[in-house]
XYZ file of C-alpha atoms in Angstrom:
246
model
C 0.000 0.000 0.000
C 2.877 2.391 0.838
C 5.751 0.223 -0.357
C 8.963 2.200 -0.859
C 7.416 5.524 0.180
C 9.326 7.907 2.456
C 7.303 9.625 5.190
C 7.996 12.294 7.797
C 5.681 12.155 10.829
C 5.871 14.964 13.376
C 5.245 14.316 17.056
C 5.579 10.587 16.484
C 6.912 9.568 19.894
C 3.541 8.606 21.355
C -0.200 8.457 20.845
C -1.596 9.010 17.375
C 1.802 9.823 15.834
C 3.264 6.579 17.120
C 0.319 4.596 15.732
C 0.745 6.265 12.337
C 4.473 5.443 12.273
C 3.763 1.779 13.041
C 0.949 1.581 10.464
C 3.096 3.197 7.779
C 6.025 0.826 8.319
C 3.667 -2.168 8.348
C 2.417 -0.936 4.969
C 5.947 -0.764 3.572
C 6.914 2.877 4.055
C 10.212 4.101 5.479
C 9.617 6.606 8.239
C 11.309 9.642 9.732
C 10.079 9.876 13.317
C 10.151 13.469 14.527
C 10.086 14.244 18.239
C 10.859 17.148 20.553
C 11.409 15.616 24.015
C 10.298 11.976 24.262
C 13.607 10.299 23.383
C 13.019 7.139 25.473
C 9.648 6.543 23.803
C 11.141 7.197 20.375
C 13.968 4.709 20.906
C 11.385 2.115 21.960
C 9.355 2.863 18.815
C 12.412 2.537 16.562
C 13.231 -0.832 18.130
C 9.663 -2.029 17.574
C 9.744 -0.948 13.926
C 13.127 -2.559 13.279
C 12.157 -5.787 15.046
C 9.135 -5.995 12.738
C 11.365 -5.615 9.673
C 10.661 -1.941 9.041
C 13.028 0.968 8.538
C 12.942 4.250 10.445
C 15.160 7.031 11.740
C 14.500 9.627 14.442
C 15.125 13.362 14.052
C 14.717 15.757 16.950
C 13.211 19.121 16.014
C 10.960 21.761 17.548
C 8.553 22.360 14.678
C 7.763 25.885 15.861
C 11.347 26.869 14.918
C 11.929 27.417 11.198
C 15.610 26.463 11.182
C 14.846 23.179 12.958
C 12.035 22.326 10.514
C 14.376 23.019 7.601
C 16.899 20.675 9.210
C 14.243 17.989 9.739
C 13.252 17.904 6.076
C 16.882 18.087 4.920
C 17.772 15.151 7.194
C 14.923 13.068 5.756
C 15.970 13.732 2.163
C 19.668 13.250 2.908
C 19.010 9.854 4.501
C 16.342 8.469 2.165
C 16.851 10.473 -1.036
C 13.289 11.782 -1.388
C 10.100 12.644 0.505
C 6.701 11.277 -0.467
C 4.500 11.822 2.585
C 4.292 14.438 5.352
C 2.033 13.900 8.358
C 1.649 16.976 10.553
C 0.641 15.354 13.810
C 2.580 17.237 16.506
C 0.332 19.226 18.802
C -0.069 20.505 22.336
C -2.893 21.702 24.577
C -2.856 24.392 27.260
C -6.515 24.588 28.204
C -8.085 27.352 30.230
C -11.104 29.623 30.206
C -10.706 32.672 27.981
C -10.472 35.157 30.871
C -7.775 33.073 32.552
C -5.759 32.170 29.470
C -2.368 33.828 29.294
C -0.996 35.288 26.093
C 1.931 32.880 26.418
C -0.389 29.853 26.533
C -2.338 31.133 23.542
C 0.810 31.759 21.524
C 2.568 28.486 22.389
C -0.392 26.373 21.227
C -0.655 28.270 17.932
C 3.120 28.136 17.471
C 3.201 24.323 17.581
C -0.200 23.379 16.185
C -0.621 25.952 13.430
C 2.710 27.621 12.681
C 4.475 24.269 12.974
C 2.130 22.771 10.391
C 2.767 25.741 8.075
C 6.549 25.451 8.402
C 6.591 21.699 7.786
C 4.389 22.070 4.703
C 6.573 24.908 3.416
C 9.796 22.900 3.492
C 8.318 19.506 2.574
C 6.450 20.959 -0.401
C 9.686 22.439 -1.797
C 10.923 18.840 -2.150
C 7.603 17.479 -3.401
C 7.245 20.218 -6.038
C 10.486 19.116 -7.685
C 9.243 15.510 -7.656
C 5.803 16.621 -8.901
C 4.218 14.276 -6.385
C 3.490 14.028 -2.680
C 0.894 13.563 0.019
C 0.387 15.892 2.981
C -1.963 14.910 5.789
C -2.622 17.355 8.624
C -4.098 16.260 11.940
C -6.786 18.738 12.942
C -9.608 18.038 15.430
C -13.398 18.119 15.608
C -12.821 20.961 18.090
C -11.583 22.997 15.121
C -15.040 22.535 13.595
C -17.312 22.882 16.630
C -15.232 24.867 19.125
C -15.009 23.856 22.779
C -15.283 25.814 26.006
C -11.908 26.159 27.699
C -9.990 25.482 24.495
C -10.007 28.802 22.643
C -6.330 28.454 21.721
C -6.552 24.793 20.697
C -9.793 25.271 18.724
C -8.352 28.301 16.940
C -5.193 26.384 16.034
C -7.095 23.366 14.710
C -9.570 25.520 12.773
C -6.536 27.273 11.317
C -5.112 23.913 10.229
C -8.317 23.276 8.253
C -8.078 26.634 6.451
C -4.367 26.062 5.829
C -5.091 22.600 4.419
C -7.617 23.927 1.911
C -5.461 26.875 0.824
C -2.346 24.765 0.271
C -4.364 22.021 -1.452
C -5.365 24.614 -4.055
C -1.787 25.859 -4.412
C -0.164 22.461 -4.896
C -2.795 20.520 -6.826
C -1.380 21.341 -10.264
C 1.899 19.660 -9.279
C 0.296 16.368 -8.275
C 0.461 17.010 -4.521
C -2.612 16.336 -2.399
C -3.286 17.986 0.962
C -5.959 16.700 3.325
C -6.837 16.878 7.004
C -8.068 14.309 9.501
C -10.198 15.594 12.370
C -10.266 13.087 15.258
C -12.947 13.120 17.905
C -12.371 11.575 21.341
C -9.466 9.151 20.961
C -7.961 6.844 23.583
C -4.509 8.350 24.187
C -2.253 9.256 27.106
C -4.234 12.494 27.434
C -7.694 10.922 27.632
C -6.834 7.826 29.684
C -6.560 9.944 32.842
C -9.934 11.660 32.428
C -12.374 10.992 35.300
C -14.992 8.329 34.533
C -17.792 10.904 34.810
C -16.181 13.040 32.110
C -15.732 10.002 29.847
C -19.341 8.912 30.365
C -20.642 12.415 29.600
C -18.545 12.537 26.433
C -19.709 9.141 25.192
C -23.348 10.250 25.443
C -22.735 12.569 22.477
C -21.024 9.901 20.340
C -23.454 7.777 18.282
C -21.026 4.807 18.252
C -20.894 5.017 22.086
C -17.137 4.688 22.503
C -13.872 6.553 22.116
C -11.837 5.894 18.998
C -8.372 4.384 18.953
C -5.100 5.785 17.667
C -4.958 2.835 15.281
C -8.259 3.932 13.708
C -6.820 7.395 13.047
C -3.681 5.786 11.621
C -5.816 3.724 9.228
C -7.462 6.838 7.812
C -4.118 8.622 7.469
C -2.639 5.583 5.715
C -5.500 5.592 3.233
C -4.988 9.300 2.462
C -1.259 8.667 1.998
C -1.888 5.830 -0.462
C -2.512 5.821 -4.210
C -6.138 4.914 -3.462
C -6.628 8.560 -2.408
C -4.996 10.164 -5.451
C -8.207 12.022 -6.398
C -8.894 13.349 -2.900
C -7.551 16.766 -1.911
C -8.611 19.705 0.253
C -10.846 17.473 2.377
C -11.402 17.184 6.119
C -12.248 13.635 7.189
C -13.847 13.420 10.624
C -12.985 10.249 12.515
C -15.222 10.791 15.490
C -17.768 8.000 15.827
C -20.437 10.303 14.399
C -20.028 12.960 17.084
C -20.090 15.840 14.579
C -22.403 15.334 11.629
């Protein structure tokens, strides 16, 4: 499905990014695992990939810093010779009510979630344009569609990712590059596992499928968008949310 493809996945040390890296390598891709801090988790992931017969390297980079993003993409191309797929998965949350949210917390979330996505697309697309091919998949969120109390910064960043996805999809389409977004709903990750049972139960009430999704289910959708089966799909936002937003 992705045999011989080269992919960069940001924020791939844990959660959804980790699941995408594993899915990609199982499907035959060679992966550049980007991380900022989680070196122990990344080394464990690389071992798992290699033990399963896959190929991956790790590159540390803070995607909110332009020079580091440039270095990330250059490292990928230097090691593997090309770049076929970019998955912008890295993201952070710093939730608070609007009146209590600091400017620093607002800026830091937009710097990683939105500016980081922009920077990665900028440098990856410069490689893909020369190849006249490529797939870019951005991880947004249903919160970027509906909004959510206490997440003004996160919702703004993820809504921005959707607008960015559509704008860049129009820019790059003539060169054979597709750009799409995946908007997860409630997904079982390190962040949600610690939620109180009452919060989980209240959330599930609004999900027609009556459960949280899994990181593997997000990875499956991303893998499809990265494959040749999705060659005629661009500028789309696919909600993987159990029917929560429809």
